[in-house]
Tab-separated table of C-alpha atoms in Angstrom:
chain	number	residue	atom	x	y	z
A	110	TYR	CA	2.476	121.575	62.550
A	111	THR	CA	0.258	122.608	65.109
A	112	HIS	CA	-3.226	122.980	63.682
A	113	PRO	CA	-5.735	125.588	64.515
A	114	SER	CA	-9.198	124.935	66.185
A	115	ARG	CA	-10.094	124.539	62.335
A	116	GLY	CA	-4.566	112.109	34.105
A	117	GLN	CA	-1.559	112.890	36.412
A	118	SER	CA	-0.172	116.363	35.609
A	119	SER	CA	3.342	117.413	36.205
A	120	ARG	CA	3.003	121.130	35.055
A	121	LYS	CA	4.154	123.938	37.258
A	122	TYR	CA	1.638	126.386	38.264
A	123	GLN	CA	2.362	130.151	37.436
A	124	LEU	CA	2.376	132.049	40.787
A	125	PRO	CA	0.771	135.774	41.018
A	126	SER	CA	2.177	138.482	42.538
A	127	PRO	CA	1.263	140.028	45.648
A	128	LEU	CA	-0.409	143.506	46.219
A	129	PRO	CA	1.055	145.945	43.533
A	130	LYS	CA	2.832	149.001	45.132
A	131	GLU	CA	2.505	152.420	43.550
A	132	LYS	CA	6.063	154.041	42.796
A	133	GLY	CA	6.854	156.953	45.147
A	134	SER	CA	3.458	156.570	47.070
A	135	ASP	CA	2.105	155.349	50.361
A	136	THR	CA	0.875	152.035	49.881
A	137	ARG	CA	-1.819	152.701	52.370
A	138	ARG	CA	-3.167	155.859	50.574
A	139	GLY	CA	-6.683	155.246	49.390
A	140	LEU	CA	-7.307	152.282	51.476
A	141	ARG	CA	-10.735	152.429	53.260
A	142	CYS	CA	-10.472	150.617	56.623
A	143	LEU	CA	-14.002	149.382	57.543
A	144	GLY	CA	-15.389	149.425	61.126
A	145	PRO	CA	-15.849	146.476	63.233
A	146	GLU	CA	-19.662	146.129	62.313
A	147	GLN	CA	-18.510	146.051	58.580
A	148	THR	CA	-15.605	143.783	58.640
A	149	GLY	CA	-16.594	141.517	61.619
A	150	LEU	CA	-13.485	142.856	63.423
A	151	ASP	CA	-13.283	142.121	67.134
A	152	SER	CA	-13.724	145.672	68.335
A	153	GLY	CA	-11.468	144.845	71.054
A	154	ILE	CA	-8.533	143.724	69.293
A	155	ASN	CA	-7.284	146.844	67.854
A	156	THR	CA	-8.762	150.275	67.940
A	157	GLN	CA	-7.346	151.130	64.408
A	158	HIS	CA	-8.960	147.825	63.170
A	159	LEU	CA	-5.611	146.288	62.121
A	160	LEU	CA	-4.002	143.203	63.426
A	161	SER	CA	-1.951	143.725	66.578
A	162	GLU	CA	1.899	142.962	66.045
A	163	ASP	CA	1.571	140.035	68.463
A	164	VAL	CA	-1.466	138.612	66.698
A	165	PHE	CA	0.314	139.092	63.274
A	166	LYS	CA	3.426	137.252	64.526
A	167	LYS	CA	1.745	134.360	66.231
A	168	GLN	CA	-0.803	133.832	63.739
A	169	PHE	CA	0.813	134.199	60.494
A	170	GLY	CA	4.227	132.584	61.742
A	171	ASN	CA	4.832	129.722	59.354
A	172	GLN	CA	6.985	127.645	61.800
A	173	ARG	CA	6.360	124.099	62.043
A	174	ARG	CA	5.766	123.969	65.734
A	175	VAL	CA	4.188	126.514	68.344
A	176	THR	CA	7.083	127.133	71.006
A	177	LYS	CA	6.295	127.693	74.687
A	178	PRO	CA	4.276	129.389	75.757
A	179	TYR	CA	1.856	127.248	73.470
A	180	TYR	CA	-1.267	128.980	71.938
A	181	ARG	CA	-3.762	128.149	69.318
A	182	ARG	CA	-3.139	129.201	65.557
A	183	LYS	CA	-6.488	130.147	64.152
A	184	THR	CA	-7.453	131.304	60.829
A	185	TYR	CA	-7.477	134.880	59.839
A	186	VAL	CA	-8.291	136.271	56.388
A	187	CYS	CA	-6.882	139.621	55.496
A	188	TYR	CA	-8.364	140.974	52.141
A	189	GLN	CA	-8.142	143.923	49.995
A	190	LEU	CA	-10.935	144.481	47.146
A	191	LYS	CA	-10.154	146.554	44.407
A	192	LEU	CA	-11.458	147.786	40.821
A	193	LEU	CA	-9.418	146.083	38.335
A	194	ARG	CA	-6.241	148.283	37.837
A	195	GLY	CA	-8.214	151.011	39.775
A	196	PRO	CA	-8.651	152.372	43.509
A	197	THR	CA	-9.034	150.168	46.576
A	198	ILE	CA	-12.902	149.739	47.487
A	199	ALA	CA	-12.585	148.076	50.916
A	200	LYS	CA	-10.197	146.199	52.876
A	201	GLY	CA	-10.353	144.292	56.463
A	202	TYR	CA	-9.846	141.028	58.078
A	203	PHE	CA	-12.004	138.146	59.538
A	204	ARG	CA	-11.333	135.390	62.017
A	205	ASN	CA	-12.966	132.211	62.717
A	206	LYS	CA	-16.093	132.173	64.997
A	207	LYS	CA	-17.688	129.083	66.354
A	208	LYS	CA	-19.176	127.064	63.382
A	209	ARG	CA	-18.472	130.035	61.152
A	210	HIS	CA	-15.110	129.864	59.180
A	211	ALA	CA	-13.182	133.232	58.483
A	212	GLU	CA	-13.744	132.506	54.706
A	213	ILE	CA	-17.431	132.248	54.840
A	214	ARG	CA	-17.415	135.485	56.947
A	215	PHE	CA	-15.469	137.036	53.963
A	216	ILE	CA	-17.619	135.811	51.376
A	217	ASP	CA	-20.817	137.087	53.204
A	218	LYS	CA	-19.068	140.511	53.345
A	219	ILE	CA	-18.442	140.867	49.771
A	220	ASN	CA	-21.959	139.398	48.836
A	221	SER	CA	-23.204	142.231	50.971
A	222	LEU	CA	-21.410	145.054	49.183
A	223	GLY	CA	-23.639	144.905	46.115
A	224	LEU	CA	-20.935	144.951	43.457
A	225	ASP	CA	-21.630	146.102	40.080
A	226	GLN	CA	-21.908	143.010	37.884
A	227	ASP	CA	-20.501	145.164	35.012
A	228	GLN	CA	-17.442	146.165	36.573
A	229	SER	CA	-14.020	144.193	37.065
A	230	TYR	CA	-12.622	143.593	40.276
A	231	GLU	CA	-9.709	142.072	41.987
A	232	ILE	CA	-9.360	140.551	45.550
A	233	THR	CA	-6.175	139.499	47.276
A	234	CYS	CA	-6.466	137.494	50.488
A	235	TYR	CA	-3.642	136.730	53.143
A	236	VAL	CA	-4.787	133.736	55.035
A	237	THR	CA	-3.022	132.021	57.881
A	238	TRP	CA	-4.347	128.596	56.926
A	239	SER	CA	-5.311	127.323	53.488
A	240	PRO	CA	-8.848	126.751	52.890
A	241	CYS	CA	-10.527	123.597	54.043
A	242	ALA	CA	-12.530	121.411	51.396
A	243	THR	CA	-15.876	122.827	52.553
A	244	CYS	CA	-14.481	126.673	52.093
A	245	ALA	CA	-12.716	125.732	48.997
A	246	CYS	CA	-16.262	124.945	47.497
A	247	LYS	CA	-17.643	127.781	48.858
A	248	LEU	CA	-15.206	130.134	47.226
A	249	ILE	CA	-15.483	128.542	43.908
A	250	LYS	CA	-19.395	128.989	44.089
A	251	PHE	CA	-18.692	132.469	45.197
A	252	THR	CA	-16.511	133.516	42.271
A	253	ARG	CA	-18.751	131.854	39.965
A	254	LYS	CA	-21.478	134.458	40.940
A	255	PHE	CA	-18.901	137.261	39.884
A	256	PRO	CA	-17.500	136.232	36.260
A	257	ASN	CA	-15.552	139.524	36.266
A	258	LEU	CA	-13.893	139.115	39.783
A	259	SER	CA	-10.329	138.043	40.402
A	260	LEU	CA	-9.473	136.325	43.575
A	261	ARG	CA	-6.060	135.133	44.477
A	262	ILE	CA	-5.026	133.637	47.962
A	263	PHE	CA	-1.895	133.881	49.582
A	264	VAL	CA	-1.395	131.233	52.786
A	265	SER	CA	0.911	130.954	55.391
A	266	ARG	CA	0.445	127.404	56.005
A	267	LEU	CA	-1.495	124.430	54.916
A	268	TYR	CA	-4.537	123.086	56.778
A	269	TYR	CA	-4.593	119.565	57.529
A	270	HIS	CA	-2.776	118.849	53.977
A	271	TRP	CA	-2.663	115.120	54.438
A	272	PHE	CA	-6.622	114.986	54.289
A	273	ARG	CA	-7.437	113.904	50.803
A	274	GLN	CA	-10.650	116.120	50.763
A	275	ASN	CA	-8.430	119.271	51.563
A	276	GLN	CA	-5.803	118.334	48.926
A	277	GLN	CA	-8.732	117.979	46.273
A	278	GLY	CA	-10.171	121.420	47.476
A	279	LEU	CA	-6.794	123.100	46.616
A	280	ARG	CA	-6.605	121.500	43.108
A	281	GLN	CA	-10.057	122.366	42.460
A	282	LEU	CA	-9.319	126.012	43.405
A	283	TRP	CA	-6.434	126.311	41.031
A	284	ALA	CA	-8.622	124.445	38.383
A	285	SER	CA	-11.255	127.304	38.919
A	286	SER	CA	-8.774	130.124	38.346
A	287	ILE	CA	-8.174	130.807	41.984
A	288	PRO	CA	-4.644	130.522	42.799
A	289	VAL	CA	-3.631	129.330	46.173
A	290	VAL	CA	0.091	130.283	46.735
A	291	VAL	CA	2.449	129.875	49.853
A	292	MET	CA	3.458	133.253	51.380
A	293	GLY	CA	7.197	134.159	51.026
A	294	TYR	CA	9.121	136.937	52.576
A	295	GLN	CA	7.566	139.520	50.218
A	296	GLU	CA	3.812	138.501	50.925
A	297	PHE	CA	4.539	138.524	54.682
A	298	ALA	CA	6.061	141.987	54.260
A	299	ASP	CA	3.182	143.160	52.181
A	300	CYS	CA	0.523	141.767	54.699
A	301	TRP	CA	2.509	143.525	57.540
A	302	GLU	CA	2.438	146.923	55.852
A	303	ASN	CA	-1.255	146.718	54.767
A	304	PHE	CA	-2.994	144.678	57.627
A	305	ALA	CA	-0.767	145.220	60.820
A	306	ASP	CA	-0.508	147.936	63.221
A	307	ASN	CA	3.133	148.303	62.302
A	308	ARG	CA	3.306	151.660	63.713
A	309	GLY	CA	5.619	152.619	60.534
A	310	ASN	CA	8.206	149.890	61.550
A	311	PRO	CA	9.323	147.754	58.497
A	312	PHE	CA	8.706	144.023	58.608
A	313	GLN	CA	11.324	141.932	60.483
A	314	SER	CA	11.648	138.412	59.373
A	315	TRP	CA	11.527	135.565	61.956
A	316	GLU	CA	14.227	132.798	62.155
A	317	LYS	CA	14.146	130.235	59.149
A	318	LEU	CA	10.947	132.272	57.440
A	319	THR	CA	12.449	131.422	53.951
A	320	GLU	CA	13.487	127.711	54.612
A	321	TYR	CA	9.836	126.935	56.214
A	322	SER	CA	8.279	128.745	53.185
A	323	LYS	CA	10.145	126.538	50.628
A	324	GLY	CA	9.153	123.545	52.384
A	325	ILE	CA	5.492	124.315	52.516
A	326	LYS	CA	5.634	125.333	48.776
A	327	ARG	CA	7.269	122.267	47.948
A	328	ARG	CA	4.468	120.207	49.787
A	329	LEU	CA	1.769	122.243	47.844
A	330	GLN	CA	3.274	121.792	44.495
A	331	LYS	CA	3.118	117.742	45.050
A	332	ILE	CA	-0.331	118.274	46.019
A	333	LEU	CA	-1.161	120.458	42.905
A	334	GLU	CA	0.643	117.818	40.681
A	335	GLN	CA	-1.698	114.970	41.548
A	336	PRO	CA	-4.819	114.090	39.211
A	337	LEU	CA	-7.728	116.267	39.576
A	338	ASN	CA	-10.963	114.298	40.491
A	339	LEU	CA	-13.852	116.584	39.419
A	340	ASN	CA	-16.481	114.504	41.414
A	341	GLY	CA	-14.236	113.818	44.503
A	342	LEU	CA	-14.725	117.275	46.169
A	343	GLU	CA	-18.367	117.254	45.539
A	344	ASP	CA	-18.729	113.765	47.002
A	345	ALA	CA	-16.761	114.686	50.056
A	346	MET	CA	-18.795	117.581	50.903
A	347	GLY	CA	-21.640	114.944	51.899
A	348	ASN	CA	-19.519	113.888	54.544
A	349	LEU	CA	-18.484	117.227	55.906
A	350	LYS	CA	-20.164	119.801	58.096
A	351	LEU	CA	-18.809	123.283	58.556
A	352	GLY	CA	-18.565	122.860	62.438
A	353	SER	CA	-17.202	119.286	62.248
A	354	VAL	CA	-13.611	120.800	63.689
A	355	ASP	CA	-12.680	122.691	66.775
A	356	LEU	CA	-12.355	126.252	65.542
A	357	GLY	CA	-11.277	127.733	68.901
């Protein structure tokens, strides 16, 4: 992989579904695209506040390696916040900034919305890289503040998956009812439809998308089947700093 500037259980984990589609309706209907100052979008990327086709394909591509001309694969978080079984409240995307991971910027945004604690919400995220150990801790703490909020995360690739802290973070997310699932064709197509400037064009799969996805899913499953060390992740946080990796 080309990385960005950023008791044993054998049970299988049940995978959630991607964003639901309303039969006979435009899936974009009712989506409120927030402006750059609200979502953290770089205003120069796309005037419609959507991922450009080039950015989507380069950043969400799940290929093992980047081909020439080389480029850096960064972390993008596309999110959609909805009332449970209700309309979409907000959607947008964030990317890493120096010493500020995209997941943290996403958390800050949701915290700023002043959600009603008596309402039930669901958030679906499509992310280019799985959360690091630090962001895993932050996401868990974030969801504990909102007991009526359901968060599910679909990832294109696994971030430094051989690091024990990151493996522990993925297991802790699942144990905290935050499923982290590898994106397949359906999830890529849904992300393309909802968050990319697709100009009405359907999603076109790249070569070996499904093959790469299956390989990453197997790798994630092996990580999740390892024992969960309840203290390991918190202990690891003492040795990590948010800006300890090059974020690009």
